[in-house]
Coordinates of C-alpha atoms in Angstrom, one line a residue:
Chain A
M1 CA 112.7 38.7 40.6
K2 CA 111.0 42.0 41.1
M3 CA 111.5 44.4 44.2
E4 CA 107.8 44.3 44.9
N5 CA 107.8 40.6 45.7
M6 CA 110.8 40.9 48.1
S7 CA 110.2 41.8 51.7
L8 CA 112.4 42.7 54.7
S9 CA 110.1 41.4 57.3
G10 CA 111.7 38.0 56.9
L11 CA 115.2 39.3 57.7
D12 CA 116.5 39.3 61.3
N13 CA 118.0 42.2 63.1
T14 CA 121.6 41.1 62.4
K15 CA 120.9 41.2 58.6
L16 CA 119.2 44.6 58.9
E17 CA 122.1 45.9 60.9
A18 CA 124.5 44.6 58.3
L19 CA 122.5 46.3 55.6
A20 CA 122.6 49.6 57.5
Q21 CA 126.4 49.3 58.1
D22 CA 126.9 48.6 54.5
I23 CA 125.0 51.7 53.4
Y24 CA 126.8 53.8 56.1
S25 CA 130.2 52.6 54.8
D26 CA 129.3 53.5 51.2
L27 CA 128.3 57.0 52.4
V28 CA 131.6 57.5 54.3
E29 CA 133.5 56.2 51.2
D30 CA 131.7 58.6 49.0
A31 CA 132.6 61.5 51.3
C32 CA 136.3 60.4 51.4
L33 CA 136.4 60.0 47.6
G34 CA 134.9 63.5 47.2
L35 CA 137.5 65.0 49.5
C36 CA 140.3 63.1 47.7
F37 CA 139.1 64.5 44.3
E38 CA 138.8 68.0 45.7
V39 CA 142.3 68.0 47.1
H40 CA 143.8 66.5 44.0
R41 CA 142.1 69.2 41.8
A42 CA 143.4 71.9 44.1
V43 CA 146.9 70.5 44.0
K44 CA 147.0 70.3 40.2
Q45 CA 145.4 73.8 39.8
G46 CA 147.9 75.2 42.3
Y47 CA 145.7 76.7 45.0
F48 CA 145.9 73.9 47.6
F49 CA 148.8 75.5 49.6
L50 CA 147.6 79.1 49.2
D51 CA 146.1 79.2 52.7
D52 CA 149.3 78.0 54.3
T53 CA 150.7 80.7 56.6
D54 CA 153.8 80.8 58.7
Q55 CA 153.2 81.7 62.4
E56 CA 156.2 84.0 62.4
S57 CA 154.9 86.0 59.4
M58 CA 151.4 86.2 60.9
K59 CA 152.9 88.1 63.9
D60 CA 153.7 91.0 61.5
F61 CA 150.0 91.3 60.6
E62 CA 148.4 91.2 63.8
I63 CA 145.9 93.8 64.8
V64 CA 147.6 96.5 67.1
D65 CA 145.4 97.6 70.0
Q66 CA 147.4 100.5 71.5
P67 CA 146.5 104.1 72.2
G68 CA 147.7 106.7 69.6
V69 CA 148.1 104.3 66.7
D70 CA 145.8 102.7 64.2
I71 CA 145.3 98.9 63.8
F72 CA 148.3 98.7 61.7
G73 CA 150.5 100.2 64.3
Q74 CA 150.9 103.5 62.4
V75 CA 150.8 106.9 64.1
Y76 CA 148.1 109.0 62.5
N77 CA 147.4 112.8 62.5
Q78 CA 144.0 113.5 64.1
W79 CA 143.5 116.7 62.3
K80 CA 144.9 115.7 58.8
N81 CA 141.8 113.6 58.1
K82 CA 139.5 116.5 59.1
E83 CA 140.5 118.7 56.2
C84 CA 139.3 118.5 52.6
V85 CA 140.8 120.0 49.5
C86 CA 138.4 121.9 47.4
P87 CA 138.4 120.4 43.8
N88 CA 137.6 123.9 42.4
C89 CA 140.0 126.2 44.1
N90 CA 142.5 123.7 45.7
R91 CA 142.2 125.3 49.0
S92 CA 142.3 123.2 52.3
I93 CA 139.0 123.5 54.1
A94 CA 137.7 122.1 57.4
A95 CA 135.5 119.1 56.8
S96 CA 132.7 120.7 58.6
R97 CA 132.8 123.7 56.3
F98 CA 133.5 121.7 53.1
A99 CA 129.8 121.4 52.0
P100 CA 128.8 125.1 52.3
H101 CA 132.2 126.1 50.8
L102 CA 131.5 123.9 47.7
E103 CA 128.0 125.3 47.4
K104 CA 129.4 128.8 47.1
C105 CA 132.6 127.9 45.2
L106 CA 130.8 126.0 42.5
G107 CA 128.0 128.5 42.4
M108 CA 125.3 125.7 42.4
G109 CA 123.4 126.5 45.7
R110 CA 120.2 128.3 46.2
N111 CA 121.8 131.6 47.4
S112 CA 124.6 131.4 45.0
S113 CA 122.3 131.1 42.0
R114 CA 120.4 134.1 43.3
I115 CA 123.6 136.0 43.6
A116 CA 124.7 134.9 40.1
N117 CA 121.4 135.9 38.5
R118 CA 121.8 139.3 40.1
R119 CA 125.3 139.7 38.9
I120 CA 124.4 138.7 35.4
A121 CA 121.6 141.3 35.4
S122 CA 123.8 143.9 36.9
S123 CA 126.5 143.2 34.4
N124 CA 124.3 144.5 31.7
N125 CA 124.1 147.8 33.6
T126 CA 127.7 149.1 33.3
N127 CA 126.9 152.3 35.3
N128 CA 126.1 150.5 38.6
K129 CA 128.6 147.7 38.3
S130 CA 130.7 148.7 41.3
E131 CA 127.7 149.4 43.4
S132 CA 126.1 146.0 42.7
D133 CA 129.4 144.3 43.4
Q134 CA 129.6 145.9 46.7
E135 CA 126.0 144.9 47.6
D136 CA 126.2 141.3 46.2
N137 CA 129.7 140.4 47.3
D138 CA 129.2 137.1 49.0
D139 CA 132.9 136.8 49.9
V140 CA 132.3 139.3 52.7
N141 CA 130.2 136.8 54.5
D142 CA 132.0 133.8 53.2
N143 CA 133.6 132.1 56.2
D144 CA 134.7 129.0 54.4
W145 CA 138.4 129.9 54.6
S146 CA 138.6 130.1 58.3
Y147 CA 138.2 127.6 61.1
G148 CA 136.4 130.0 63.5
S149 CA 133.3 130.3 61.2
E150 CA 131.0 128.7 63.7
K151 CA 131.6 131.5 66.2
K152 CA 131.0 134.2 63.5
A153 CA 127.8 132.5 62.5
K154 CA 126.6 132.7 66.1
K155 CA 127.4 136.4 66.3
R156 CA 125.5 137.0 63.1
K157 CA 122.3 135.5 64.5
S158 CA 121.9 138.5 66.9
D159 CA 122.5 141.0 64.0
K160 CA 119.3 140.0 62.2
N161 CA 116.9 142.9 60.9
P162 CA 114.6 143.8 63.7
N163 CA 112.0 144.9 61.1
S164 CA 111.7 141.5 59.3
P165 CA 108.2 140.1 59.1
R166 CA 109.1 137.1 61.4
R167 CA 110.2 139.5 64.1
S168 CA 107.1 141.7 64.0
K169 CA 105.1 141.3 67.2
S170 CA 101.3 141.1 67.1
L171 CA 99.4 144.1 68.6
K172 CA 98.6 143.7 72.2
H173 CA 95.4 144.8 73.8
K174 CA 94.8 146.1 77.3
N175 CA 91.1 146.0 78.5
G176 CA 89.9 146.5 74.9
E177 CA 92.1 149.5 74.3
L178 CA 94.7 149.8 71.6
S179 CA 98.3 150.3 72.7
S180 CA 99.4 153.8 71.9
S181 CA 102.6 152.9 70.1
V182 CA 101.0 151.5 67.0
N183 CA 103.7 150.9 64.3
T184 CA 102.3 152.8 61.4
D185 CA 104.8 151.4 58.9
P186 CA 105.3 147.8 59.7
Y187 CA 107.0 146.9 56.3
K188 CA 110.1 149.1 56.4
Y189 CA 112.8 147.3 54.5
N190 CA 116.4 148.2 53.7
Y191 CA 116.7 146.8 50.3
N192 CA 119.0 148.7 48.1
T193 CA 119.2 146.2 45.4
G194 CA 117.4 146.5 42.1
I195 CA 117.5 145.9 38.3
N196 CA 117.7 148.7 35.8
Y197 CA 114.8 147.8 33.4
E198 CA 115.9 150.1 30.7
T199 CA 118.8 147.8 29.7
L200 CA 116.7 144.6 29.6
G201 CA 115.1 143.2 26.5
P202 CA 111.3 142.2 26.3
D203 CA 112.1 138.6 26.9
E204 CA 114.3 139.1 29.8
L205 CA 111.6 141.5 31.2
R206 CA 109.0 138.9 30.8
S207 CA 111.0 136.3 32.5
L208 CA 111.9 138.6 35.4
L209 CA 108.3 139.7 35.9
T210 CA 107.0 136.1 36.1
T211 CA 109.3 135.5 39.1
Q212 CA 109.9 138.9 40.8
C213 CA 107.8 141.8 42.1
G214 CA 109.2 144.2 39.5
V215 CA 107.7 147.5 40.9
I216 CA 109.8 150.3 39.7
S217 CA 111.0 152.6 42.5
E218 CA 110.4 156.4 42.1
H219 CA 113.7 157.4 43.6
T220 CA 116.2 154.8 42.2
K221 CA 114.3 153.9 39.1
K222 CA 115.1 150.3 39.6
M223 CA 112.9 147.2 39.7
C224 CA 112.1 145.5 43.0
T225 CA 113.9 142.1 42.9
R226 CA 111.8 140.4 45.6
S227 CA 109.1 137.7 45.0
Q228 CA 105.6 138.5 43.7
R229 CA 104.3 138.4 47.3
C230 CA 106.5 141.3 48.2
P231 CA 104.9 143.1 51.2
Q232 CA 106.3 146.4 50.2
H233 CA 104.3 146.9 47.0
T234 CA 100.6 146.2 46.2
D235 CA 99.1 144.1 43.5
Q236 CA 97.9 147.3 41.8
Q237 CA 101.4 148.6 41.6
R238 CA 102.7 145.4 40.2
R239 CA 99.9 145.2 37.6
A240 CA 100.6 148.8 36.7
V241 CA 104.3 148.0 36.0
R242 CA 103.4 144.9 34.0
V243 CA 101.0 147.0 31.9
F244 CA 103.6 149.7 31.5
L245 CA 106.4 147.4 30.5
L246 CA 104.7 144.5 28.6
G247 CA 101.4 146.0 27.4
L248 CA 97.9 145.2 28.2
S249 CA 98.3 141.5 27.7
A250 CA 100.3 141.1 30.9
T251 CA 97.7 141.2 33.6
S252 CA 98.7 138.0 35.3
L253 CA 98.0 139.1 38.8
P254 CA 94.7 138.8 40.6
D255 CA 92.7 141.9 41.2
S256 CA 93.2 143.4 44.6
N257 CA 89.7 144.6 44.8
T258 CA 88.3 141.1 44.4
A259 CA 90.4 139.8 47.3
V260 CA 88.4 138.0 50.1
E261 CA 87.9 140.2 53.1
S262 CA 89.4 138.7 56.3
D263 CA 87.5 139.0 59.5
G264 CA 90.6 139.2 61.6
Y265 CA 91.9 142.3 63.3
D266 CA 94.4 144.4 61.4
A267 CA 96.5 147.4 62.1
S268 CA 94.9 149.5 59.4
D269 CA 91.5 148.7 60.7
G270 CA 92.7 150.0 64.1
Q271 CA 94.0 153.2 62.6
V272 CA 90.7 153.8 60.7
L273 CA 88.8 153.1 63.9
M274 CA 91.0 155.5 65.9
S275 CA 90.5 158.3 63.3
R276 CA 86.9 157.7 63.3
L277 CA 86.6 157.9 67.0
Q278 CA 88.6 161.2 67.0
W279 CA 86.4 162.5 64.2
D280 CA 83.3 161.6 65.9
G281 CA 84.0 162.7 69.4
S282 CA 81.9 160.0 70.9
S283 CA 82.9 156.6 72.2
D284 CA 79.4 154.9 71.8
I285 CA 79.1 153.0 68.6
S286 CA 76.0 151.0 67.9
P287 CA 75.9 147.8 65.8
S288 CA 73.9 149.7 63.1
D289 CA 76.9 152.0 62.7
S290 CA 79.3 149.2 61.9
A291 CA 76.8 147.7 59.5
S292 CA 76.3 151.0 57.8
S293 CA 80.0 151.6 57.5
K294 CA 80.5 148.2 56.0
A295 CA 77.8 148.8 53.4
S296 CA 79.3 152.2 52.5
T297 CA 82.7 150.6 52.0
N298 CA 81.3 148.0 49.9
N299 CA 79.4 150.5 47.8
S300 CA 82.5 152.6 47.4
D301 CA 84.6 149.6 46.4
S302 CA 82.3 147.9 43.9
K303 CA 82.6 148.9 40.2
K304 CA 79.2 147.9 39.0
P305 CA 76.2 150.0 39.8
K306 CA 74.0 148.4 42.4
K307 CA 70.6 149.2 43.9
K308 CA 70.8 151.3 47.1
K309 CA 69.7 149.5 50.2
K310 CA 67.6 151.5 52.6
T311 CA 69.4 151.8 55.9
S312 CA 68.7 154.1 58.7
L313 CA 71.7 156.4 58.9
N314 CA 72.3 158.7 61.8
S315 CA 75.1 161.4 62.0
T316 CA 77.6 158.9 63.3
G317 CA 76.7 156.4 60.6
G318 CA 77.4 159.0 58.0
G319 CA 80.7 159.8 59.6
G320 CA 81.5 156.1 59.7
G321 CA 80.8 155.7 56.0
G322 CA 83.0 158.6 55.2
S323 CA 85.9 157.3 57.2
G324 CA 85.3 153.7 56.0
S325 CA 86.0 154.7 52.5
V326 CA 89.6 155.4 53.2
G327 CA 90.7 151.9 52.7
G328 CA 89.7 148.2 52.5
S329 CA 90.1 145.7 55.4
S330 CA 93.3 144.2 54.3
S331 CA 96.6 145.3 56.0
Q332 CA 97.8 147.0 52.8
G333 CA 94.7 149.2 52.4
C334 CA 96.4 152.4 53.2
L335 CA 99.3 151.7 51.0
A336 CA 96.9 150.8 48.2
G337 CA 95.0 154.0 48.7
Q338 CA 98.2 156.0 48.4
A339 CA 99.1 154.1 45.2
N340 CA 95.7 155.0 43.8
R341 CA 96.3 158.7 44.4
K342 CA 99.7 158.6 43.0
K343 CA 99.0 156.7 39.8
P344 CA 95.8 156.7 37.7
K345 CA 94.7 153.1 37.3
L346 CA 94.7 151.9 33.7
P347 CA 91.5 150.2 32.5
V348 CA 91.8 146.4 32.5
P349 CA 89.9 144.7 29.6
P350 CA 87.0 142.8 30.8
A351 CA 87.5 139.1 31.0
P352 CA 85.3 137.1 28.5
S353 CA 82.6 135.4 30.5
I354 CA 80.7 132.2 29.6
Y355 CA 77.4 133.9 30.4
D356 CA 78.1 136.7 27.8
N357 CA 76.1 134.9 25.1
L358 CA 73.0 134.3 27.4
N359 CA 72.6 138.1 28.0
Chain B
M1 CA 124.0 34.7 48.9
N2 CA 122.4 35.6 45.7
K3 CA 119.3 36.5 47.4
D4 CA 121.1 38.9 49.8
S5 CA 122.9 40.7 47.0
Q6 CA 119.6 41.2 45.3
M7 CA 118.1 42.5 48.4
R8 CA 121.0 45.0 48.8
A9 CA 120.7 46.2 45.1
A10 CA 116.9 46.6 45.6
I11 CA 117.5 48.7 48.8
N12 CA 120.2 50.9 47.1
Q13 CA 117.9 51.4 44.1
K14 CA 115.0 52.4 46.3
L15 CA 117.3 54.7 48.3
I16 CA 118.5 56.5 45.0
E17 CA 115.0 56.6 43.5
M18 CA 113.4 58.3 46.5
G19 CA 116.4 60.7 47.0
E20 CA 117.1 59.5 50.4
R21 CA 120.8 58.6 49.5
E22 CA 121.5 62.2 48.5
R23 CA 119.9 63.5 51.6
L24 CA 121.9 61.2 53.8
K25 CA 125.1 62.2 51.9
E26 CA 124.5 65.9 52.4
L27 CA 123.8 65.3 56.0
L28 CA 127.0 63.4 56.5
R29 CA 129.1 66.0 54.6
A30 CA 127.6 68.8 56.8
K31 CA 128.2 66.9 60.0
L32 CA 131.8 66.1 59.1
V33 CA 132.6 69.7 58.3
E34 CA 130.9 70.9 61.5
C35 CA 133.0 68.5 63.7
G36 CA 136.3 69.4 61.9
W37 CA 136.8 66.1 60.2
K38 CA 137.4 67.7 56.8
D39 CA 140.2 69.9 58.2
Q40 CA 141.9 66.9 59.8
M41 CA 141.7 65.1 56.4
K42 CA 143.1 68.1 54.6
A43 CA 146.1 68.1 57.0
Q44 CA 146.6 64.3 56.3
C45 CA 146.4 65.1 52.6
K46 CA 149.1 67.8 52.9
D47 CA 151.4 65.2 54.6
V48 CA 150.8 62.6 51.7
I49 CA 151.4 65.3 49.0
R50 CA 154.7 66.5 50.6
E51 CA 155.7 62.9 51.0
K52 CA 154.9 61.9 47.4
G53 CA 155.9 65.3 45.9
L54 CA 153.7 67.9 44.5
E55 CA 154.0 67.0 40.8
H56 CA 153.9 63.2 41.3
V57 CA 150.9 62.7 43.5
T58 CA 147.8 60.9 42.0
V59 CA 144.2 60.5 43.0
E60 CA 145.0 56.8 43.7
D61 CA 147.7 57.7 46.1
L62 CA 145.4 59.9 48.0
V63 CA 142.5 57.5 48.0
V64 CA 144.7 54.6 49.2
E65 CA 146.2 56.9 52.1
I66 CA 143.2 58.9 53.1
T67 CA 140.1 56.6 52.9
P68 CA 141.1 54.2 55.9
K69 CA 142.0 57.2 58.1
G70 CA 138.9 58.9 57.0
R71 CA 136.7 56.0 58.2
A72 CA 138.5 55.8 61.5
L73 CA 138.3 59.5 62.2
V74 CA 134.5 59.8 61.8
P75 CA 133.1 60.8 65.2
D76 CA 130.8 58.3 67.0
S77 CA 127.9 60.8 67.3
V78 CA 127.8 61.3 63.6
K79 CA 128.1 57.6 63.0
K80 CA 125.2 56.9 65.3
E81 CA 122.9 59.6 63.9
L82 CA 123.4 58.3 60.4
L83 CA 122.9 54.7 61.3
Q84 CA 119.6 55.8 63.0
R85 CA 118.4 57.5 59.9
I86 CA 119.2 54.4 57.7
R87 CA 117.4 52.1 60.2
A88 CA 114.4 54.4 60.1
F89 CA 114.3 54.3 56.4
L90 CA 114.6 50.5 56.3
A91 CA 111.8 50.1 58.9
Q92 CA 109.6 52.5 57.0
H93 CA 110.0 50.5 53.8
S94 CA 110.1 47.0 55.2
T95 CA 107.7 45.9 52.4
L96 CA 109.2 46.9 49.2

């Protein structure tokens, strides 16, 4: 007899209830059998009584909630865990100073690598070894060994160089007049460090000049170790040094004459304006004067010969042109002018142009 | 009587084929663990094992001792819920 032919509709409620009870008892028996097999396996494997614990032994392992002790009831030293032992020098250092100490101790940080590079470079020069050690000794400022380093750091904040570029204030104007105390030399740095270029090989020189300013000082005969954007030296000076040290192939810097003129106000512009006013003896400046002065500066700066533009120049205009030719509109114009007077500029080979074959 | 036994066999087969038996078994197991039945049964098992001895206890001993107690200790709420599910299944499949 097949299941499809059978129907439950003919069964009354009592039989249906008996069927349901039967299925239920089967399920409960299955659950009991499963539990029995599980327990028997645990007994034979030996892990059934592992979770048995004695109440008296449990009291020994209760969590202790008392002040001054940890959860195990042991008194702990509050300062002991705030000290670390340096793996390099085996000194005990405060945890708050451990990271900066490790940076200097292992010599892997940013400043440490700079100092290390300087030391390597200065170790080649045996004459100035003691001097460079005095300059670059980072242990003078290394407060890793003391607990009061935070206080010293706060004191050091006020000892910053007042002539640093970040501290330099912008020029103030009062009713269109320039303030009388114009700082004529805004970039005065107190950098004594330098590298003696005579002891370095050509490869070392090339690698140094790709990352550093490299302008040779007239007094100390050492190279400037700051970046290529060093504000103390001009691009012309840097280019001249590279030509002098590496030959004509080392013109990696952009030409300072081709720099884009900025429309912003600058200190050197102010000085040029002041000198022009004093030279003129008249405070009345017409727009044509400024145009003519710009034209004259452009003509004086350009290398290629151009056709002269017809401009109506009066006496003040001529004066403006004369004074305008002192320097460009960049902030380093005066410095560049001095550099031009000091050193004759070496000829730069013309760059090959894609339009050469057309001419 | 022969007809009743055939009917039961047919219903059990249908339960197994449709997977309803496994679902009911899992539901029962979860409910029994939830209400603490399993822990009670384990405590009973420990008593039986201590009585018979750790090395000499067999599965038959455990089944004989535990199954009647297990049936009796099932909570009424679990029993009602399970019977309701079984009745719903039987009503749904009244024409096999």
